[in-house]
mmCIF file of C-alpha atoms and ligand atoms in Angstrom:
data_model
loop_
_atom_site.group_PDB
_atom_site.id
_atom_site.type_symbol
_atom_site.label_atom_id
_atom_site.label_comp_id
_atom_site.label_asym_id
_atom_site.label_seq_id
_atom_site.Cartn_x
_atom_site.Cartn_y
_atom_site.Cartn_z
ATOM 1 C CA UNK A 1 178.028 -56.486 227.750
ATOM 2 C CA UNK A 2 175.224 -58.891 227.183
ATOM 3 C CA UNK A 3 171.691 -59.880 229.003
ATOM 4 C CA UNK A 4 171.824 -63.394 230.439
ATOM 5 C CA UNK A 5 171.895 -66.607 228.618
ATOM 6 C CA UNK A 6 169.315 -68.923 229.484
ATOM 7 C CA UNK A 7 171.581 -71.910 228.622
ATOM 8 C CA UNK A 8 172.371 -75.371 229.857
ATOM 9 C CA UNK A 9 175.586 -74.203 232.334
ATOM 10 C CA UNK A 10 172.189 -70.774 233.814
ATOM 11 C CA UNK A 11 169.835 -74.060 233.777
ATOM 12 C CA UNK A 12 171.444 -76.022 236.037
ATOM 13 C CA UNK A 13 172.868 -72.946 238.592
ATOM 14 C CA UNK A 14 169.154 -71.775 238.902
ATOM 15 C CA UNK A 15 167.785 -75.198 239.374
ATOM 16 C CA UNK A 16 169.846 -74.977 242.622
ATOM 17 C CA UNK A 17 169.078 -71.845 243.544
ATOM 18 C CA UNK A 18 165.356 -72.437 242.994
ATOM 19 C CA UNK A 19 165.654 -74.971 245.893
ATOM 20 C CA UNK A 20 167.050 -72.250 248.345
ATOM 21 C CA UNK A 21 164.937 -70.697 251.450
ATOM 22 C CA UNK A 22 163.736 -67.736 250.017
ATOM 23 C CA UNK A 23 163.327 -69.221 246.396
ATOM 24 C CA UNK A 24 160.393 -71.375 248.149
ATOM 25 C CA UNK A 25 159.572 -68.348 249.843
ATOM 26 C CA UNK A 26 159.262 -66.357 247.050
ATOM 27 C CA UNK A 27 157.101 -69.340 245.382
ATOM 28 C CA UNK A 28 154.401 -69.517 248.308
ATOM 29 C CA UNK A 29 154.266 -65.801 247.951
ATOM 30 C CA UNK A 30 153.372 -66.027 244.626
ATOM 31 C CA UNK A 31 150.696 -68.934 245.217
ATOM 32 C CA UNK A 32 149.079 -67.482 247.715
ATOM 33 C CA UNK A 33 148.632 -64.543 245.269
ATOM 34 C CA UNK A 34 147.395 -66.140 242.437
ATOM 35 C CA UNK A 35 144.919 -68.426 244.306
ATOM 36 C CA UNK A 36 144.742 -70.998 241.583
ATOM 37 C CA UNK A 37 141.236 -73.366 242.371
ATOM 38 C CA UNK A 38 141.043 -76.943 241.631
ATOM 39 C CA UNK A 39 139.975 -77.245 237.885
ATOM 40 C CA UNK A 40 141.805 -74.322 237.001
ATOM 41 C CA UNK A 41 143.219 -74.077 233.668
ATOM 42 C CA UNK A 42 147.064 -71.957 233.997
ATOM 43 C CA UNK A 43 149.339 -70.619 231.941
ATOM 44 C CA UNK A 44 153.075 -70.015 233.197
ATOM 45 C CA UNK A 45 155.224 -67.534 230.875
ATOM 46 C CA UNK A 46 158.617 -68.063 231.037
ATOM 47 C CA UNK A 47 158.028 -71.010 233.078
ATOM 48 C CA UNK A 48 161.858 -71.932 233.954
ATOM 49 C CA UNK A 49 162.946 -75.217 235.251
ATOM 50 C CA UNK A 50 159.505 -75.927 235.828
ATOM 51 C CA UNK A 51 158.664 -75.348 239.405
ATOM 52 C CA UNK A 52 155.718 -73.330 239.432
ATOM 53 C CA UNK A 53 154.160 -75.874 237.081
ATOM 54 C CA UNK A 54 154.510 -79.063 239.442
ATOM 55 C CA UNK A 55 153.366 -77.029 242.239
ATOM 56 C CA UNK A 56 150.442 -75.840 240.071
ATOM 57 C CA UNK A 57 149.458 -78.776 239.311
ATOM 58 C CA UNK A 58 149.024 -79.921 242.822
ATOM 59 C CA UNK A 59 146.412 -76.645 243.011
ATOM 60 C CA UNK A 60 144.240 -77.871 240.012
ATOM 61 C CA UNK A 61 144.364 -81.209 240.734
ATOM 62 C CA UNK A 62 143.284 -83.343 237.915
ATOM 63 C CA UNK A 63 140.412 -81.302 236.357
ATOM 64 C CA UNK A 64 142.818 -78.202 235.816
ATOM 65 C CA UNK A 65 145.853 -78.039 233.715
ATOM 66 C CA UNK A 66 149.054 -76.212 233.440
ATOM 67 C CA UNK A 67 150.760 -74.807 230.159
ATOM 68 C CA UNK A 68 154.390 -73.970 230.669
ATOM 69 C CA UNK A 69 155.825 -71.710 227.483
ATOM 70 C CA UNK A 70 159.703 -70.740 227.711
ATOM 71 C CA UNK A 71 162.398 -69.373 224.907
ATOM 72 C CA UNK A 72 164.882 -71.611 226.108
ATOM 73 C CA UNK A 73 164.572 -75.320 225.062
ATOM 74 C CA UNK A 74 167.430 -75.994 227.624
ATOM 75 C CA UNK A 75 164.714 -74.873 230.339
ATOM 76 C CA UNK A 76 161.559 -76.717 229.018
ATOM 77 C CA UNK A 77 163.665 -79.420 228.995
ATOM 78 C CA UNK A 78 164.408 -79.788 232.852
ATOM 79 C CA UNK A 79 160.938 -78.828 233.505
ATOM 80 C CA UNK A 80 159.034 -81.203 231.223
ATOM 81 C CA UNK A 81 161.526 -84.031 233.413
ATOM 82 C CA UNK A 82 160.114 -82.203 236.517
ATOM 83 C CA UNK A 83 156.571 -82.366 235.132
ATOM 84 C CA UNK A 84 157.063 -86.328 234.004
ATOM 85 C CA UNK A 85 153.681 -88.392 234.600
ATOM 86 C CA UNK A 86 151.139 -85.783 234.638
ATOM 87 C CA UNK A 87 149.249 -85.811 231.442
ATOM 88 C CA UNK A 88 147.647 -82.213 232.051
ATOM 89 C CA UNK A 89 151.141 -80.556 232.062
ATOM 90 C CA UNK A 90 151.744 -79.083 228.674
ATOM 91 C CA UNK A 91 154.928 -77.502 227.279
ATOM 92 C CA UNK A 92 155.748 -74.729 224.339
ATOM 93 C CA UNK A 93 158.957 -73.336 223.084
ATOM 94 C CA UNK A 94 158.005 -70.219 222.372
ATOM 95 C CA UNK A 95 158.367 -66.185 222.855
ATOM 96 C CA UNK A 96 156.529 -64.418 225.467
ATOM 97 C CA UNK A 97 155.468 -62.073 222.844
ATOM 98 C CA UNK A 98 153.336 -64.298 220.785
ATOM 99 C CA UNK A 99 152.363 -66.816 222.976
ATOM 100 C CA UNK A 100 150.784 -70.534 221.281
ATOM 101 C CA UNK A 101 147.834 -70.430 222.847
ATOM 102 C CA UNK A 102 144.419 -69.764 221.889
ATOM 103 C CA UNK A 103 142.352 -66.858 223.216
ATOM 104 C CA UNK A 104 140.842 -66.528 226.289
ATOM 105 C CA UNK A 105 141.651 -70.454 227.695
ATOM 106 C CA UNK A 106 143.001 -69.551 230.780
ATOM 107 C CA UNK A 107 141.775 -69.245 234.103
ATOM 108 C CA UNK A 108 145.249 -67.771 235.772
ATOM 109 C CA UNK A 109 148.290 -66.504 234.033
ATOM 110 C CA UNK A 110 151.843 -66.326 236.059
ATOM 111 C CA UNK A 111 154.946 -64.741 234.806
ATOM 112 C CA UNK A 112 157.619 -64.638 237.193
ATOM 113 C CA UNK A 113 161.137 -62.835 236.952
ATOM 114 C CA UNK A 114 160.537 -62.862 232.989
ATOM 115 C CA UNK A 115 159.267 -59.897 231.823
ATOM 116 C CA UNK A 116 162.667 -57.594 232.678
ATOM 117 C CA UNK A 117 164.305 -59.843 230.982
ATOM 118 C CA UNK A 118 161.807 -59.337 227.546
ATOM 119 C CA UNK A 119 162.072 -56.029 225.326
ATOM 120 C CA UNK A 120 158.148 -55.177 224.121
ATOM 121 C CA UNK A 121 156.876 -55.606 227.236
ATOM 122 C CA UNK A 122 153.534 -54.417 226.505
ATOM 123 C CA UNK A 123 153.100 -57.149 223.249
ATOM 124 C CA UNK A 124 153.946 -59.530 226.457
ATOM 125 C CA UNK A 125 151.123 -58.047 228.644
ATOM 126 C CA UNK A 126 148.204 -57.863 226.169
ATOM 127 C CA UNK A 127 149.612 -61.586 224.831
ATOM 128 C CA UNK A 128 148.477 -62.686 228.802
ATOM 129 C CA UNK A 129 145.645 -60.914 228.435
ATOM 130 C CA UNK A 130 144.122 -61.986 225.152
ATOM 131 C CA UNK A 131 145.016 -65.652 226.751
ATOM 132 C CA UNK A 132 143.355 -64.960 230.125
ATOM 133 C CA UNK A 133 139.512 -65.680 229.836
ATOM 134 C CA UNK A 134 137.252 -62.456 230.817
ATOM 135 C CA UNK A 135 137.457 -62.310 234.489
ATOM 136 C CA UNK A 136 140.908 -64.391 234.701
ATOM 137 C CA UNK A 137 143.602 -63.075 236.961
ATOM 138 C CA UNK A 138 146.963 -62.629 235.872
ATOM 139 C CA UNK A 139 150.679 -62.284 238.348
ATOM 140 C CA UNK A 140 153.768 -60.745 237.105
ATOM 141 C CA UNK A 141 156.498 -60.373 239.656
ATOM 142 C CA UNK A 142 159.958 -58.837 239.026
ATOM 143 C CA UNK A 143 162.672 -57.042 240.701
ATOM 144 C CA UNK A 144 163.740 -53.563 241.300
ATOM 145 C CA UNK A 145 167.344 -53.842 241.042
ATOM 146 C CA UNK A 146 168.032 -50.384 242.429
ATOM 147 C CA UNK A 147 166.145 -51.485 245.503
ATOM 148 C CA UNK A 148 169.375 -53.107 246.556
ATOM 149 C CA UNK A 149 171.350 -52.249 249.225
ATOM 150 C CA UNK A 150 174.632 -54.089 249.824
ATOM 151 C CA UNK A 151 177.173 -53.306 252.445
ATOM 152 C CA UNK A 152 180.554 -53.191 251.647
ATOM 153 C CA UNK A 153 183.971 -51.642 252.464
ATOM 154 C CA UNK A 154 185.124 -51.118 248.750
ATOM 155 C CA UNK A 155 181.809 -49.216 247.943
ATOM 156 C CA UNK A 156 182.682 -48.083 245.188
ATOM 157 C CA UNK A 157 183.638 -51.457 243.603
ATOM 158 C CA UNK A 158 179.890 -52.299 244.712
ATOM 159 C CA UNK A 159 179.061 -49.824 242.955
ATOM 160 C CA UNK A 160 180.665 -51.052 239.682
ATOM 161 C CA UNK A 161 179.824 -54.180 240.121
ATOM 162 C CA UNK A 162 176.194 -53.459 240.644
ATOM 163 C CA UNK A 163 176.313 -51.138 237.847
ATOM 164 C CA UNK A 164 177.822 -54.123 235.083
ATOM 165 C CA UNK A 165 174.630 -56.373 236.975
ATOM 166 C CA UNK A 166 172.235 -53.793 235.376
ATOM 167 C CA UNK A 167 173.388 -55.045 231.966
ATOM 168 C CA UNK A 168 172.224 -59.038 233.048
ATOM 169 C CA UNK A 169 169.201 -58.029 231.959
ATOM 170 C CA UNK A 170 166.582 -55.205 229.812
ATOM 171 C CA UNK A 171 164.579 -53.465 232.474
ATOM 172 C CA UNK A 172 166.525 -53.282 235.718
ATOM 173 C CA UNK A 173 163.266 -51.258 237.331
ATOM 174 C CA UNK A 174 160.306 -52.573 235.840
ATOM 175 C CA UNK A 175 158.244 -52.936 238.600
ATOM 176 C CA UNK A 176 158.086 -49.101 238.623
ATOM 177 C CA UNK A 177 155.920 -48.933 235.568
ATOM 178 C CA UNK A 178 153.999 -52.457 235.555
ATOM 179 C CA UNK A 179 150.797 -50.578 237.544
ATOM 180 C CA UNK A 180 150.616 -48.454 234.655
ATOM 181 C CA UNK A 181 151.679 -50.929 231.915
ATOM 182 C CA UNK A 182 148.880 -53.495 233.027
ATOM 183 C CA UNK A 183 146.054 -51.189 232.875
ATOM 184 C CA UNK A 184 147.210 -50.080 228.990
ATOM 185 C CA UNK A 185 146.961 -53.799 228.537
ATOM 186 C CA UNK A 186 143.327 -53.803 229.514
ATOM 187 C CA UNK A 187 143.697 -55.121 233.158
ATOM 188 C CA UNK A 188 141.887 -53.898 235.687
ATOM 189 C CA UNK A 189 141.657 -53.892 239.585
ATOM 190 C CA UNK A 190 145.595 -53.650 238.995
ATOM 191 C CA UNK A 191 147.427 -54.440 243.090
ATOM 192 C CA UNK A 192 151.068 -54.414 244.079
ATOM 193 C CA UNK A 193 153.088 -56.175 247.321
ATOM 194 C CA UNK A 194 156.499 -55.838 247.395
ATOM 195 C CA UNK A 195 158.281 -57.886 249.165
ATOM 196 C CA UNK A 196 162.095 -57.136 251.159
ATOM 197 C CA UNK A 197 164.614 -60.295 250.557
ATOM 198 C CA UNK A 198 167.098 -59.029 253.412
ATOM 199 C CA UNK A 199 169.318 -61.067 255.332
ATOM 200 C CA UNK A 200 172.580 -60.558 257.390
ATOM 201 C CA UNK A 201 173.714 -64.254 256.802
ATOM 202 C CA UNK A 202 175.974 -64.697 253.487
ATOM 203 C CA UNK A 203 174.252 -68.351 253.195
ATOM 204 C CA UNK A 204 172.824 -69.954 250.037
ATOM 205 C CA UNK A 205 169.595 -70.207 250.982
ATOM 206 C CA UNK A 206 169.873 -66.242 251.511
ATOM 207 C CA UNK A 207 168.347 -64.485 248.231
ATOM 208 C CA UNK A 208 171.727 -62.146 247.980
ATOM 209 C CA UNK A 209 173.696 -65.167 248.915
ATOM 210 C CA UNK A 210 172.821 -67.859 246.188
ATOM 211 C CA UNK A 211 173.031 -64.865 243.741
ATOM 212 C CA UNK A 212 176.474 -63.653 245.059
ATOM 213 C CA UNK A 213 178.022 -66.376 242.808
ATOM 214 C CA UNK A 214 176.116 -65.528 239.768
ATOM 215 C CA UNK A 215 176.784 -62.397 239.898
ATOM 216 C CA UNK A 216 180.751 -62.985 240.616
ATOM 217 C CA UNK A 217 180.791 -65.093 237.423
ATOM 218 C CA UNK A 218 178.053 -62.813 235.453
ATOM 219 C CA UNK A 219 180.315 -59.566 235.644
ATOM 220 C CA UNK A 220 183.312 -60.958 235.017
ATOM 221 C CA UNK A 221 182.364 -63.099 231.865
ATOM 222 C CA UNK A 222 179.747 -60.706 230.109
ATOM 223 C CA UNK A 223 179.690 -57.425 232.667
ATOM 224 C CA UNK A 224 182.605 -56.026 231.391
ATOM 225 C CA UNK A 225 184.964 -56.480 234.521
ATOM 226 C CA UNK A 226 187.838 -58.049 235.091
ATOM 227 C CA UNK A 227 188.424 -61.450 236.833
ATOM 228 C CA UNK A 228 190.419 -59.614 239.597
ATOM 229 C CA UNK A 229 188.168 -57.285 240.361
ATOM 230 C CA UNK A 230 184.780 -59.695 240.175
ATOM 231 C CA UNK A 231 186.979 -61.751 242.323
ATOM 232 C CA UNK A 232 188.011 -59.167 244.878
ATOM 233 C CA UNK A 233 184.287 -58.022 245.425
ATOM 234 C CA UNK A 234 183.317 -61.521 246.174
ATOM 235 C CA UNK A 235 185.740 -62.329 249.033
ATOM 236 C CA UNK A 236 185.160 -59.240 250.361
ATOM 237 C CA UNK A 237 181.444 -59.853 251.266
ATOM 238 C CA UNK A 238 182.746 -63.576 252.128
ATOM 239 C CA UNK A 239 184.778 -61.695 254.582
ATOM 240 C CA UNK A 240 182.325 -59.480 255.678
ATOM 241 C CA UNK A 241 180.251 -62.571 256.113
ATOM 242 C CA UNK A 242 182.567 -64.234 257.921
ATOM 243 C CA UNK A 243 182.876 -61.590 260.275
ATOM 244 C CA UNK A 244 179.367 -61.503 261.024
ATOM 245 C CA UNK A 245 179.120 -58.540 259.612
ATOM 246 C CA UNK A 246 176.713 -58.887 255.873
ATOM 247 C CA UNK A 247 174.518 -56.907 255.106
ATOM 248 C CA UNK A 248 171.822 -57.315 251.895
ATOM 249 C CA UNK A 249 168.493 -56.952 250.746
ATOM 250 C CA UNK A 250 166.686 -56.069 247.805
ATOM 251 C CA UNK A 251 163.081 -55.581 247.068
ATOM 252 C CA UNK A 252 160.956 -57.959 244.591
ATOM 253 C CA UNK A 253 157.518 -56.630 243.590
ATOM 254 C CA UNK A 254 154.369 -59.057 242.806
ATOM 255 C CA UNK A 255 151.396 -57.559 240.648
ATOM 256 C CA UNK A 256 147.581 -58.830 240.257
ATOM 257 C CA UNK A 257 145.099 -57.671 237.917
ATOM 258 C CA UNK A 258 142.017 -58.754 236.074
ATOM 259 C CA UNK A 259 140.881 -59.181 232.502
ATOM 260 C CA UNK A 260 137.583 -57.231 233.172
ATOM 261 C CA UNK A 261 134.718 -59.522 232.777
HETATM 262 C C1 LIG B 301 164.808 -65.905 235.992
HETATM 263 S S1 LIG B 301 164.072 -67.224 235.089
HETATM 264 C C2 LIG B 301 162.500 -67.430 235.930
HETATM 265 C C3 LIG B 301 161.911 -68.809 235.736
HETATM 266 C C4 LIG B 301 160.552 -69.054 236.426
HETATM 267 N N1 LIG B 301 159.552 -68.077 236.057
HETATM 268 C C5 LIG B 301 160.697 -69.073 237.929
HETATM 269 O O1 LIG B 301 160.558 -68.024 238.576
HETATM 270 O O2 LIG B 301 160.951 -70.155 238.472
HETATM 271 C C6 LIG B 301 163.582 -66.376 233.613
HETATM 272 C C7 LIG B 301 162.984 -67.297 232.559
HETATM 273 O O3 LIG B 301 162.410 -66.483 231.531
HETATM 274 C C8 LIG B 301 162.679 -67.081 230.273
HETATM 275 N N2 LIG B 301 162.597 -66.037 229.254
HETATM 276 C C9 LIG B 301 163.424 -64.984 229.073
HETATM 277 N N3 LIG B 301 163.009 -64.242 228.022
HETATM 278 C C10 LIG B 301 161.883 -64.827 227.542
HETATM 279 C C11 LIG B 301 160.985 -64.533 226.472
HETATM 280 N N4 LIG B 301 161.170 -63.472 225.684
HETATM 281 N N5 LIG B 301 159.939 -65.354 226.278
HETATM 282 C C12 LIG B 301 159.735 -66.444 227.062
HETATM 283 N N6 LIG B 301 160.567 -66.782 228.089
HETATM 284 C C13 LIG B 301 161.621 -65.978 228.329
HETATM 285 C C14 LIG B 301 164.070 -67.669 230.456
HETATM 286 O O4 LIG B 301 164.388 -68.647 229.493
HETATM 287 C C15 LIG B 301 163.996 -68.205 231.876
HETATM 288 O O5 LIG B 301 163.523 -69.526 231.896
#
């Protein structure tokens, strides 16, 4: 059982689902948070297909600037096309853990749906904050995976499956320590919302909808289930969905905090 492979097949799934309802809910959520100002410099860690950056970018304006760092080239790829024509979008391949930046050159820092996916964690934290100038404001936002709730007749197959999801990624409930893990990075005035993604509707632009698929293919190729089984689960919520009768939601958790001045 492995963690997720950011590769060209993941790039092009996500650049969907990044287009779905709550995606661009999720993404307002997150600006509204971060309350970047025109002239602005960010930094976006684990930037993804680039999404956050263009819509950055349109918060700065042309005296700010957005820096987009990611481990996968196949992801800076799609975003640098997505980021085409502006000269104050910048792009690094690198880890979160030793980000190529210099100190303190940041006014914002945004890392969303990364750091469960990155082992030190708290090399990833004091990287943000030694990039973050002295009063700068940084966002992390993850999921609790155990928040989820999923109706089903087979529950125990739910079960299994949800338990082979676990292994998608490194820290399945990182929110629960990030309060604590910010302030040992030196953050202060440390806040948490968390946020319900809950529908009824098995539909795409659903959060547990446009994942349903991912996870169908995720824990049959790399969860350590079988094709029959993955396979079974899935039309079993497209049943339940067609019967008006889904049920799903899971809870995703968005952090502030300050570099003290
Ligand atoms: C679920 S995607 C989120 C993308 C983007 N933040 C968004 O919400 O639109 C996770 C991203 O984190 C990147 N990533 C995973 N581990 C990383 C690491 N150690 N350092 C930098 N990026 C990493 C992946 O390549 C992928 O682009």
């Amino acid at each position: 059982m492995s963690q997720l492979e950011f590769d060209q097949r993941l790039v092009q799934q996500l650049e969907r689902l990044y287009t779905t309802r709550d995606v661009r809910r999720r993404r307002g959520l997150v600006r509204a948070a971060l309350d970047a100002r025109p002239g602005d410099r960010i930094l976006d860690v684990g930037c993804g297909p680039g999404f956050y950056v263009t819509e950055l970018l349109e918060a700065v304006g042309r005296e700010g600037s957005v820096v987009g760092v990611d481990i996968s080239a196949d992801m800076l790829a799609v975003a640098a096309k997505r980021a085409a024509g502006h000269d104050n979008a910048r792009f690094y391949e690198a880890d979160a853990t030793a980000l190529p930046v210099p100190d303190a050159s940041f006014e914002r820092a945004v890392c969303v749906q990364v750091l469960e996916y990155v082992r030190d964690v708290p090399t990833a934290l004091s990287e943000m904050h030694r990039a973050l100038r002295p009063g700068g404001r940084v966002l992390v936002w993850d999921v609790d995976w155990a928040t989820v709730s999923w109706h089903a007749i087979d529950q125990q197959l739910t079960r299994r499956v949800l338990a082979a999801w676990d292994n998608h990624l490194t820290h399945p409930s990182l929110p629960r320590t990030f309060a604590a893990q910010l302030r040992s990075a030196g953050f202060e005035d440390v806040r948490m919302d968390a946020h319900a993604f809950a529908t009824t509707e098995l539909i795409p632009d659903a959060y547990s909808g446009s994942l349903l698929p991912l996870l169908e293919q995720y824990v049959a190729e790399q969860g350590g289930m079988s094709q029959e089984e993955a396979k079974a689960w899935a039309d079993e919520q497209r049943e339940l969905g067609d019967r008006g009768e889904f049920f799903c939601t899971v809870t995703q958790f968005c952090f502030t905090a300050t570099r003290r001045s």
